[in-house]
PDB file of C-alpha atoms and ligand atoms in Angstrom:
ATOM      1  CA  MET V   1       0.000   0.000   0.000  1.00 75.00           C
ATOM      2  CA  LYS V   2       1.595   3.196  -1.223  1.00 76.00           C
ATOM      3  CA  ASN V   3      -0.482   5.281   1.234  1.00 91.00           C
ATOM      4  CA  GLN V   4       1.240   3.751   4.249  1.00 94.00           C
ATOM      5  CA  PHE V   5       4.272   5.908   3.416  1.00 95.00           C
ATOM      6  CA  ASP V   6       2.295   9.170   3.666  1.00 92.00           C
ATOM      7  CA  THR V   7       2.529  11.351   6.767  1.00 95.00           C
ATOM      8  CA  HIS V   8       0.035  13.840   8.159  1.00 94.00           C
ATOM      9  CA  ILE V   9       2.226  16.703   6.882  1.00 93.00           C
ATOM     10  CA  LEU V  10       1.338  18.075   3.459  1.00 92.00           C
ATOM     11  CA  PRO V  11       4.331  18.672   1.143  1.00 94.00           C
ATOM     12  CA  THR V  12       5.266  22.307   0.661  1.00 94.00           C
ATOM     13  CA  TRP V  13       6.587  21.929  -2.892  1.00 97.00           C
ATOM     14  CA  CYS V  14       5.425  24.396  -5.543  1.00 97.00           C
ATOM     15  CA  PRO V  15       2.493  23.240  -7.689  1.00 97.00           C
ATOM     16  CA  GLY V  16       3.913  21.517 -10.778  1.00 96.00           C
ATOM     17  CA  CYS V  17       7.295  20.727  -9.189  1.00 97.00           C
ATOM     18  CA  GLY V  18       8.883  17.439 -10.276  1.00 97.00           C
ATOM     19  CA  ASN V  19       9.255  16.410  -6.640  1.00 97.00           C
ATOM     20  CA  TRP V  20       5.582  15.460  -6.483  1.00 97.00           C
ATOM     21  CA  SER V  21       5.910  12.714  -9.051  1.00 97.00           C
ATOM     22  CA  ILE V  22       9.364  11.625  -7.859  1.00 98.00           C
ATOM     23  CA  PHE V  23       7.969  10.874  -4.425  1.00 97.00           C
ATOM     24  CA  THR V  24       4.888   9.201  -5.833  1.00 96.00           C
ATOM     25  CA  ALA V  25       7.245   6.965  -7.827  1.00 98.00           C
ATOM     26  CA  LEU V  26       9.358   6.250  -4.750  1.00 98.00           C
ATOM     27  CA  LYS V  27       6.321   5.270  -2.682  1.00 97.00           C
ATOM     28  CA  GLN V  28       5.034   3.081  -5.508  1.00 97.00           C
ATOM     29  CA  ALA V  29       8.405   1.326  -5.785  1.00 98.00           C
ATOM     30  CA  LEU V  30       8.527   0.746  -2.020  1.00 97.00           C
ATOM     31  CA  ALA V  31       5.014  -0.712  -2.093  1.00 97.00           C
ATOM     32  CA  LYS V  32       5.939  -2.912  -5.066  1.00 97.00           C
ATOM     33  CA  ASN V  33       8.749  -4.389  -2.956  1.00 97.00           C
ATOM     34  CA  ASN V  34       6.372  -5.008  -0.039  1.00 96.00           C
ATOM     35  CA  LEU V  35       8.604  -2.915   2.199  1.00 96.00           C
ATOM     36  CA  GLN V  36       6.969  -1.799   5.427  1.00 96.00           C
ATOM     37  CA  PRO V  37       7.779   1.653   6.867  1.00 97.00           C
ATOM     38  CA  HIS V  38       9.963   0.127   9.624  1.00 96.00           C
ATOM     39  CA  GLU V  39      12.001  -2.008   7.208  1.00 97.00           C
ATOM     40  CA  PHE V  40      14.216   0.631   5.587  1.00 97.00           C
ATOM     41  CA  VAL V  41      15.711   4.041   6.249  1.00 98.00           C
ATOM     42  CA  VAL V  42      15.770   7.251   4.236  1.00 98.00           C
ATOM     43  CA  VAL V  43      18.536   9.831   4.587  1.00 98.00           C
ATOM     44  CA  THR V  44      17.797  13.280   3.238  1.00 97.00           C
ATOM     45  CA  ASP V  45      20.030  16.282   2.725  1.00 97.00           C
ATOM     46  CA  ILE V  46      19.305  20.008   2.401  1.00 96.00           C
ATOM     47  CA  GLY V  47      17.144  21.160  -0.488  1.00 95.00           C
ATOM     48  CA  CYS V  48      13.566  21.161  -1.732  1.00 96.00           C
ATOM     49  CA  SER V  49      13.581  17.410  -2.387  1.00 95.00           C
ATOM     50  CA  SER V  50      15.156  16.705   0.987  1.00 94.00           C
ATOM     51  CA  ASN V  51      12.228  18.338   2.738  1.00 93.00           C
ATOM     52  CA  ALA V  52      10.640  14.961   2.039  1.00 91.00           C
ATOM     53  CA  ALA V  53      12.046  14.030   5.437  1.00 93.00           C
ATOM     54  CA  ASP V  54       8.699  15.256   6.769  1.00 94.00           C
ATOM     55  CA  PHE V  55       6.583  13.736   4.040  1.00 95.00           C
ATOM     56  CA  ILE V  56       7.563  10.069   4.117  1.00 95.00           C
ATOM     57  CA  ASN V  57       6.588   7.666   6.849  1.00 96.00           C
ATOM     58  CA  THR V  58       9.689   5.671   7.731  1.00 97.00           C
ATOM     59  CA  TYR V  59      12.911   6.121   9.695  1.00 97.00           C
ATOM     60  CA  VAL V  60      14.447   9.338   8.366  1.00 97.00           C
ATOM     61  CA  PHE V  61      17.680  11.158   9.114  1.00 97.00           C
ATOM     62  CA  HIS V  62      17.682  14.744   7.800  1.00 96.00           C
ATOM     63  CA  GLY V  63      21.350  15.424   7.134  1.00 93.00           C
ATOM     64  CA  LEU V  64      23.438  18.540   6.571  1.00 94.00           C
ATOM     65  CA  HIS V  65      24.295  19.914   3.148  1.00 94.00           C
ATOM     66  CA  GLY V  66      26.175  17.262   1.172  1.00 94.00           C
ATOM     67  CA  ARG V  67      26.638  15.126   4.290  1.00 96.00           C
ATOM     68  CA  SER V  68      23.709  12.766   3.891  1.00 97.00           C
ATOM     69  CA  LEU V  69      26.042  10.405   2.035  1.00 97.00           C
ATOM     70  CA  PRO V  70      28.468   9.689   4.915  1.00 97.00           C
ATOM     71  CA  VAL V  71      25.526   9.438   7.315  1.00 98.00           C
ATOM     72  CA  ALA V  72      23.974   6.835   5.025  1.00 98.00           C
ATOM     73  CA  THR V  73      27.304   4.991   4.931  1.00 97.00           C
ATOM     74  CA  GLY V  74      27.427   4.927   8.722  1.00 97.00           C
ATOM     75  CA  ILE V  75      23.899   3.553   8.953  1.00 98.00           C
ATOM     76  CA  LYS V  76      24.735   0.875   6.404  1.00 98.00           C
ATOM     77  CA  LEU V  77      27.922  -0.115   8.242  1.00 97.00           C
ATOM     78  CA  ALA V  78      25.993  -0.413  11.520  1.00 97.00           C
ATOM     79  CA  ASN V  79      23.282  -2.574   9.971  1.00 97.00           C
ATOM     80  CA  HIS V  80      24.185  -3.803   6.528  1.00 97.00           C
ATOM     81  CA  HIS V  81      20.921  -5.729   6.176  1.00 97.00           C
ATOM     82  CA  LEU V  82      18.921  -2.503   6.225  1.00 97.00           C
ATOM     83  CA  PRO V  83      17.982  -0.923   2.860  1.00 98.00           C
ATOM     84  CA  VAL V  84      19.290   2.667   2.870  1.00 98.00           C
ATOM     85  CA  ILE V  85      17.966   5.262   0.423  1.00 98.00           C
ATOM     86  CA  VAL V  86      19.459   8.733   0.045  1.00 98.00           C
ATOM     87  CA  ILE V  87      17.341  11.577  -1.335  1.00 98.00           C
ATOM     88  CA  ILE V  88      19.503  14.490  -2.350  1.00 98.00           C
ATOM     89  CA  GLY V  89      19.619  17.379  -4.814  1.00 98.00           C
ATOM     90  CA  ASP V  90      22.185  18.083  -7.536  1.00 98.00           C
ATOM     91  CA  GLY V  91      23.801  20.911  -5.581  1.00 97.00           C
ATOM     92  CA  ALA V  92      24.342  18.785  -2.487  1.00 98.00           C
ATOM     93  CA  CYS V  93      25.388  15.572  -4.226  1.00 98.00           C
ATOM     94  CA  TYR V  94      27.603  17.006  -6.960  1.00 98.00           C
ATOM     95  CA  GLY V  95      28.705  20.131  -5.080  1.00 97.00           C
ATOM     96  CA  GLU V  96      29.060  20.002  -1.295  1.00 97.00           C
ATOM     97  CA  GLY V  97      28.937  16.202  -1.155  1.00 97.00           C
ATOM     98  CA  LEU V  98      30.967  15.352  -4.241  1.00 97.00           C
ATOM     99  CA  ASN V  99      33.902  13.835  -2.371  1.00 97.00           C
ATOM    100  CA  HIS V 100      31.554  11.527  -0.444  1.00 97.00           C
ATOM    101  CA  PHE V 101      29.727  10.609  -3.646  1.00 97.00           C
ATOM    102  CA  ILE V 102      32.918   9.501  -5.387  1.00 96.00           C
ATOM    103  CA  ASN V 103      34.197   7.496  -2.448  1.00 95.00           C
ATOM    104  CA  LEU V 104      30.922   5.653  -1.880  1.00 95.00           C
ATOM    105  CA  MET V 105      31.151   4.382  -5.436  1.00 97.00           C
ATOM    106  CA  ARG V 106      34.743   3.233  -4.967  1.00 96.00           C
ATOM    107  CA  GLY V 107      33.678   1.150  -1.981  1.00 96.00           C
ATOM    108  CA  ASN V 108      30.512  -0.134  -3.681  1.00 97.00           C
ATOM    109  CA  HIS V 109      28.526   0.614  -0.534  1.00 97.00           C
ATOM    110  CA  ASN V 110      25.113  -0.944  -0.974  1.00 98.00           C
ATOM    111  CA  ILE V 111      23.165   2.315  -0.914  1.00 98.00           C
ATOM    112  CA  THR V 112      20.568   3.760  -3.286  1.00 98.00           C
ATOM    113  CA  VAL V 113      21.156   7.418  -4.173  1.00 98.00           C
ATOM    114  CA  LEU V 114      18.259   9.287  -5.782  1.00 98.00           C
ATOM    115  CA  VAL V 115      19.417  12.666  -7.054  1.00 98.00           C
ATOM    116  CA  CYS V 116      16.619  15.134  -7.767  1.00 98.00           C
ATOM    117  CA  ASP V 117      18.512  17.055 -10.442  1.00 98.00           C
ATOM    118  CA  ASN V 118      16.863  20.345 -11.411  1.00 98.00           C
ATOM    119  CA  TYR V 119      20.109  21.981 -12.581  1.00 97.00           C
ATOM    120  CA  LEU V 120      20.125  24.616  -9.832  1.00 97.00           C
ATOM    121  CA  TYR V 121      19.669  25.290  -6.112  1.00 96.00           C
ATOM    122  CA  GLY V 122      15.877  25.494  -5.812  1.00 95.00           C
ATOM    123  CA  LEU V 123      15.460  25.895  -2.043  1.00 95.00           C
ATOM    124  CA  THR V 124      17.572  29.049  -1.985  1.00 95.00           C
ATOM    125  CA  THR V 125      15.570  30.452  -4.923  1.00 95.00           C
ATOM    126  CA  GLY V 126      17.548  29.564  -8.003  1.00 95.00           C
ATOM    127  CA  GLN V 127      21.339  29.891  -7.862  1.00 97.00           C
ATOM    128  CA  TYR V 128      23.446  27.894 -10.345  1.00 97.00           C
ATOM    129  CA  SER V 129      24.654  24.435  -9.331  1.00 97.00           C
ATOM    130  CA  PRO V 130      27.309  22.005 -10.651  1.00 98.00           C
ATOM    131  CA  THR V 131      24.873  20.651 -13.265  1.00 98.00           C
ATOM    132  CA  THR V 132      23.773  24.053 -14.581  1.00 98.00           C
ATOM    133  CA  ILE V 133      24.417  24.093 -18.306  1.00 97.00           C
ATOM    134  CA  LYS V 134      27.067  26.620 -19.401  1.00 97.00           C
ATOM    135  CA  GLY V 135      25.542  29.931 -20.393  1.00 96.00           C
ATOM    136  CA  THR V 136      22.367  29.516 -18.325  1.00 96.00           C
ATOM    137  CA  ILE V 137      21.079  32.682 -16.693  1.00 94.00           C
ATOM    138  CA  THR V 138      20.240  32.112 -13.045  1.00 95.00           C
ATOM    139  CA  LYS V 139      19.894  34.383 -10.029  1.00 94.00           C
ATOM    140  CA  SER V 140      23.634  34.086  -9.336  1.00 96.00           C
ATOM    141  CA  THR V 141      24.749  34.086 -12.987  1.00 96.00           C
ATOM    142  CA  PRO V 142      22.959  37.098 -14.515  1.00 95.00           C
ATOM    143  CA  ASN V 143      25.293  37.047 -17.533  1.00 96.00           C
ATOM    144  CA  GLY V 144      25.097  33.268 -17.973  1.00 96.00           C
ATOM    145  CA  SER V 145      27.113  30.643 -16.093  1.00 96.00           C
ATOM    146  CA  ILE V 146      30.753  30.374 -17.099  1.00 97.00           C
ATOM    147  CA  GLU V 147      31.701  26.881 -15.904  1.00 97.00           C
ATOM    148  CA  GLU V 148      31.020  23.728 -17.899  1.00 97.00           C
ATOM    149  CA  ALA V 149      28.337  21.507 -16.340  1.00 98.00           C
ATOM    150  CA  LEU V 150      29.340  18.443 -14.369  1.00 98.00           C
ATOM    151  CA  ASN V 151      28.164  15.217 -16.000  1.00 98.00           C
ATOM    152  CA  PRO V 152      26.796  12.950 -13.216  1.00 98.00           C
ATOM    153  CA  LEU V 153      26.539   9.726 -15.204  1.00 98.00           C
ATOM    154  CA  ALA V 154      29.941  10.076 -16.873  1.00 98.00           C
ATOM    155  CA  LEU V 155      31.487  10.857 -13.488  1.00 98.00           C
ATOM    156  CA  ALA V 156      29.839   7.857 -11.870  1.00 98.00           C
ATOM    157  CA  LEU V 157      30.819   5.502 -14.686  1.00 98.00           C
ATOM    158  CA  ALA V 158      34.420   6.676 -14.499  1.00 97.00           C
ATOM    159  CA  ASN V 159      34.442   6.179 -10.730  1.00 96.00           C
ATOM    160  CA  GLN V 160      33.375   2.557 -10.428  1.00 95.00           C
ATOM    161  CA  THR V 161      29.652   2.820  -9.856  1.00 98.00           C
ATOM    162  CA  THR V 162      27.980  -0.573 -10.280  1.00 98.00           C
ATOM    163  CA  PHE V 163      24.632   0.976 -11.260  1.00 98.00           C
ATOM    164  CA  ALA V 164      24.089   4.165 -13.234  1.00 98.00           C
ATOM    165  CA  ALA V 165      20.670   5.292 -14.418  1.00 98.00           C
ATOM    166  CA  ARG V 166      18.789   8.415 -15.386  1.00 98.00           C
ATOM    167  CA  GLY V 167      15.076   9.014 -14.938  1.00 98.00           C
ATOM    168  CA  TYR V 168      12.624  11.787 -15.717  1.00 98.00           C
ATOM    169  CA  ALA V 169      10.242  13.053 -13.060  1.00 98.00           C
ATOM    170  CA  PHE V 170       7.261  13.294 -15.384  1.00 97.00           C
ATOM    171  CA  ASP V 171       7.432   9.730 -16.685  1.00 98.00           C
ATOM    172  CA  LEU V 172       5.951   8.172 -13.572  1.00 98.00           C
ATOM    173  CA  SER V 173       5.743   4.486 -14.498  1.00 98.00           C
ATOM    174  CA  HIS V 174       9.232   4.498 -16.051  1.00 98.00           C
ATOM    175  CA  LEU V 175      10.641   6.251 -12.979  1.00 98.00           C
ATOM    176  CA  THR V 176       8.897   3.840 -10.599  1.00 98.00           C
ATOM    177  CA  ASN V 177      10.500   0.965 -12.456  1.00 98.00           C
ATOM    178  CA  LEU V 178      13.942   2.594 -12.281  1.00 98.00           C
ATOM    179  CA  ILE V 179      13.653   3.241  -8.532  1.00 98.00           C
ATOM    180  CA  ASP V 180      12.584  -0.383  -8.073  1.00 98.00           C
ATOM    181  CA  LYS V 181      15.664  -1.564  -9.994  1.00 98.00           C
ATOM    182  CA  ALA V 182      17.954   0.787  -8.067  1.00 98.00           C
ATOM    183  CA  ILE V 183      16.631  -0.396  -4.695  1.00 98.00           C
ATOM    184  CA  ASN V 184      17.107  -4.027  -5.685  1.00 98.00           C
ATOM    185  CA  HIS V 185      20.628  -3.542  -7.039  1.00 98.00           C
ATOM    186  CA  GLN V 186      23.252  -5.127  -4.790  1.00 97.00           C
ATOM    187  CA  GLY V 187      25.800  -2.337  -4.570  1.00 98.00           C
ATOM    188  CA  PHE V 188      25.994   1.400  -5.028  1.00 98.00           C
ATOM    189  CA  SER V 189      23.240   2.717  -7.267  1.00 98.00           C
ATOM    190  CA  LEU V 190      22.978   6.185  -8.761  1.00 98.00           C
ATOM    191  CA  LEU V 191      19.655   7.291 -10.194  1.00 98.00           C
ATOM    192  CA  ASP V 192      19.940  10.842 -11.498  1.00 98.00           C
ATOM    193  CA  ILE V 193      16.395  12.163 -11.920  1.00 98.00           C
ATOM    194  CA  LEU V 194      15.736  15.039 -14.321  1.00 98.00           C
ATOM    195  CA  GLN V 195      13.391  17.279 -12.414  1.00 97.00           C
ATOM    196  CA  PRO V 196      11.806  20.502 -13.684  1.00 96.00           C
ATOM    197  CA  CYS V 197      11.915  23.340 -11.148  1.00 97.00           C
ATOM    198  CA  VAL V 198       8.934  25.309 -12.396  1.00 96.00           C
ATOM    199  CA  SER V 199       9.559  28.290 -10.128  1.00 97.00           C
ATOM    200  CA  PHE V 200      13.216  29.100 -10.779  1.00 96.00           C
ATOM    201  CA  ASN V 201      14.506  27.193 -13.792  1.00 95.00           C
ATOM    202  CA  LYS V 202      13.089  29.003 -16.788  1.00 93.00           C
ATOM    203  CA  THR V 203      15.501  27.309 -19.216  1.00 94.00           C
ATOM    204  CA  GLN V 204      15.077  23.585 -18.526  1.00 95.00           C
ATOM    205  CA  THR V 205      11.290  23.749 -18.683  1.00 96.00           C
ATOM    206  CA  VAL V 206       8.893  20.832 -19.101  1.00 96.00           C
ATOM    207  CA  ALA V 207       8.790  21.597 -22.858  1.00 97.00           C
ATOM    208  CA  TRP V 208      12.622  21.505 -22.966  1.00 97.00           C
ATOM    209  CA  TYR V 209      12.648  18.066 -21.348  1.00 97.00           C
ATOM    210  CA  GLN V 210       9.849  16.732 -23.550  1.00 96.00           C
ATOM    211  CA  GLU V 211      11.966  17.645 -26.581  1.00 97.00           C
ATOM    212  CA  LYS V 212      15.183  16.086 -25.255  1.00 98.00           C
ATOM    213  CA  VAL V 213      14.211  12.991 -23.272  1.00 98.00           C
ATOM    214  CA  TYR V 214      13.980   9.549 -24.849  1.00 98.00           C
ATOM    215  CA  LYS V 215      14.024   6.005 -23.478  1.00 98.00           C
ATOM    216  CA  LEU V 216      16.905   3.563 -23.772  1.00 98.00           C
ATOM    217  CA  LYS V 217      15.774   0.246 -25.206  1.00 95.00           C
ATOM    218  CA  THR V 218      18.357  -1.906 -23.400  1.00 95.00           C
ATOM    219  CA  VAL V 219      21.098  -1.673 -20.807  1.00 97.00           C
ATOM    220  CA  PHE V 220      24.495  -1.174 -22.445  1.00 97.00           C
ATOM    221  CA  LYS V 221      26.664  -4.272 -22.260  1.00 93.00           C
ATOM    222  CA  THR V 222      29.936  -2.407 -21.836  1.00 96.00           C
ATOM    223  CA  LYS V 223      30.973   0.591 -19.809  1.00 97.00           C
ATOM    224  CA  PRO V 224      32.453   2.483 -22.806  1.00 97.00           C
ATOM    225  CA  GLU V 225      29.102   2.276 -24.610  1.00 98.00           C
ATOM    226  CA  ALA V 226      27.313   3.611 -21.540  1.00 98.00           C
ATOM    227  CA  PHE V 227      29.934   6.323 -21.143  1.00 98.00           C
ATOM    228  CA  ASN V 228      29.550   7.454 -24.757  1.00 98.00           C
ATOM    229  CA  GLU V 229      25.787   7.729 -24.331  1.00 98.00           C
ATOM    230  CA  SER V 230      26.226   9.708 -21.108  1.00 98.00           C
ATOM    231  CA  LEU V 231      28.213  12.343 -23.028  1.00 98.00           C
ATOM    232  CA  ARG V 232      25.302  13.174 -25.333  1.00 97.00           C
ATOM    233  CA  THR V 233      23.753  16.588 -24.823  1.00 95.00           C
ATOM    234  CA  ASP V 234      21.557  16.917 -27.911  1.00 97.00           C
ATOM    235  CA  LYS V 235      19.234  14.272 -26.443  1.00 97.00           C
ATOM    236  CA  LEU V 236      18.962  12.895 -22.912  1.00 98.00           C
ATOM    237  CA  ALA V 237      18.443   9.158 -22.570  1.00 98.00           C
ATOM    238  CA  ILE V 238      16.528   7.803 -19.586  1.00 98.00           C
ATOM    239  CA  GLY V 239      16.875   4.236 -18.361  1.00 98.00           C
ATOM    240  CA  ILE V 240      19.628   2.060 -16.922  1.00 98.00           C
ATOM    241  CA  PHE V 241      22.915   2.931 -18.616  1.00 98.00           C
ATOM    242  CA  TYR V 242      25.061   0.349 -16.850  1.00 98.00           C
ATOM    243  CA  GLN V 243      24.857  -2.346 -14.190  1.00 98.00           C
ATOM    244  CA  GLU V 244      27.424  -4.852 -12.970  1.00 97.00           C
ATOM    245  CA  ASP V 245      27.871  -7.363 -10.158  1.00 97.00           C
ATOM    246  CA  ARG V 246      30.713  -6.636  -7.793  1.00 97.00           C
ATOM    247  CA  LEU V 247      31.182  -7.527  -4.141  1.00 97.00           C
ATOM    248  CA  THR V 248      29.671  -4.887  -1.896  1.00 98.00           C
ATOM    249  CA  TYR V 249      31.645  -3.256   0.918  1.00 97.00           C
ATOM    250  CA  ASP V 250      29.940  -5.323   3.606  1.00 97.00           C
ATOM    251  CA  ARG V 251      30.681  -8.541   1.744  1.00 96.00           C
ATOM    252  CA  GLU V 252      34.352  -7.611   1.396  1.00 97.00           C
ATOM    253  CA  ASP V 253      34.805  -6.596   5.035  1.00 97.00           C
ATOM    254  CA  LYS V 254      35.773  -9.501   7.297  1.00 96.00           C
ATOM    255  CA  VAL V 255      34.364  -7.951  10.479  1.00 94.00           C
ATOM    256  CA  LEU V 256      30.982  -7.224   8.895  1.00 96.00           C
ATOM    257  CA  GLN V 257      30.870 -10.755   7.569  1.00 96.00           C
ATOM    258  CA  LYS V 258      30.779 -12.024  11.170  1.00 94.00           C
ATOM    259  CA  GLY V 259      27.498 -10.222  11.829  1.00 95.00           C
ATOM    260  CA  LEU V 260      25.777  -6.882  12.207  1.00 96.00           C
ATOM    261  CA  LEU V 261      27.624  -4.246  14.224  1.00 94.00           C
ATOM    262  CA  VAL V 262      24.339  -3.268  15.905  1.00 93.00           C
ATOM    263  CA  ASP V 263      24.090  -6.785  17.351  1.00 93.00           C
ATOM    264  CA  LYS V 264      27.459  -6.598  19.071  1.00 88.00           C
ATOM    265  CA  LYS V 265      27.383  -6.462  22.871  1.00 84.00           C
ATOM    266  CA  ILE V 266      28.991  -3.293  24.150  1.00 79.00           C
ATOM    267  CA  ASP V 267      28.492  -3.773  27.914  1.00 78.00           C
ATOM    268  CA  LYS V 268      31.970  -5.303  28.315  1.00 76.00           C
ATOM    269  CA  ILE V 269      33.742  -2.476  26.491  1.00 78.00           C
ATOM    270  CA  ASN V 270      35.664  -0.143  28.822  1.00 82.00           C
ATOM    271  CA  ILE V 271      34.704   3.206  27.289  1.00 82.00           C
ATOM    272  CA  GLY V 272      37.018   5.118  29.660  1.00 86.00           C
ATOM    273  CA  LYS V 273      40.045   3.195  28.460  1.00 83.00           C
ATOM    274  CA  LEU V 274      38.984   3.661  24.843  1.00 80.00           C
ATOM    275  CA  VAL V 275      38.693   7.431  25.295  1.00 87.00           C
ATOM    276  CA  GLU V 276      42.073   7.574  27.074  1.00 88.00           C
ATOM    277  CA  GLY V 277      43.678   6.297  23.904  1.00 84.00           C
ATOM    278  CA  PHE V 278      42.589   9.445  22.066  1.00 87.00           C
ATOM    279  CA  VAL V 279      43.623  12.064  24.676  1.00 84.00           C
TER     280      VAL V 279
HETATM  281 FE1  SF4 E 301      10.260  22.418  -6.743  1.00 84.93          FE
HETATM  282 FE2  SF4 E 301      11.697  24.485  -7.603  1.00 84.93          FE
HETATM  283 FE3  SF4 E 301       9.565  24.898  -6.035  1.00 84.93          FE
HETATM  284 FE4  SF4 E 301      11.784  23.769  -5.059  1.00 84.93          FE
HETATM  285  S1  SF4 E 301      11.573  25.855  -5.835  1.00 84.93           S
HETATM  286  S2  SF4 E 301       9.676  23.099  -4.680  1.00 84.93           S
HETATM  287  S3  SF4 E 301      12.497  22.542  -6.802  1.00 84.93           S
HETATM  288  S4  SF4 E 301       9.546  24.046  -8.127  1.00 84.93           S
END
């Protein structure tokens, strides 16, 4: 039941924002997997999408800007049987949190990262972000942005992600399917979601996306093929670009293989002595 993930708090997103359908898709994917609210954890960041901390009924940690990723890693290390889903914006993931993002992929931490990518900072009313396309006029780039845009999928593919996908907020059934696949992937999964910000992004409008977006027919068999597709800017493919099996961090780590850290007894640990070692 998708409704079991609703809370009594009404979302504050602008009418027409892509966040509405992204979170409908997420709740549908959770219901499809028969997950109950107490069976997973969501870690949010700072941003419009991350305000979902109040709008989804499960265990939620509302992190600091760009720091949701290490928090999610910590949760996963403490209980590696628990599904962990990060909801984060493009500014936080590819700006403030970029270092964390890269290193999570290297370790193949079994975490799902949903990036609500509207090509700017929406919560702070429309400043340019790492994915803002060069030349775009935003509140903080009145003459057009100077830097080249960061390419999330190319970056992820070059940095050992085992799952790289792109979705579009306004293709609900396709996005639900992608979130389902990302949640079920054993390893790090990046799902970059193209999300119109109707209030502040007057360049990447719904019409702009409708013109550019098309669906991949199959998953690329090799990483170079996926990488080449990720470099395209004339059209934007949605779907799974690449997926591979590789041992996850918890399956590589010998201590974690002996059991969950949260199950370890700590009553015999002499905390005083432990602290002494650091002073
Ligand atoms: Fe959505 Fe943009 Fe409004 Fe934020 S400012 S809720 S991203 S439309």
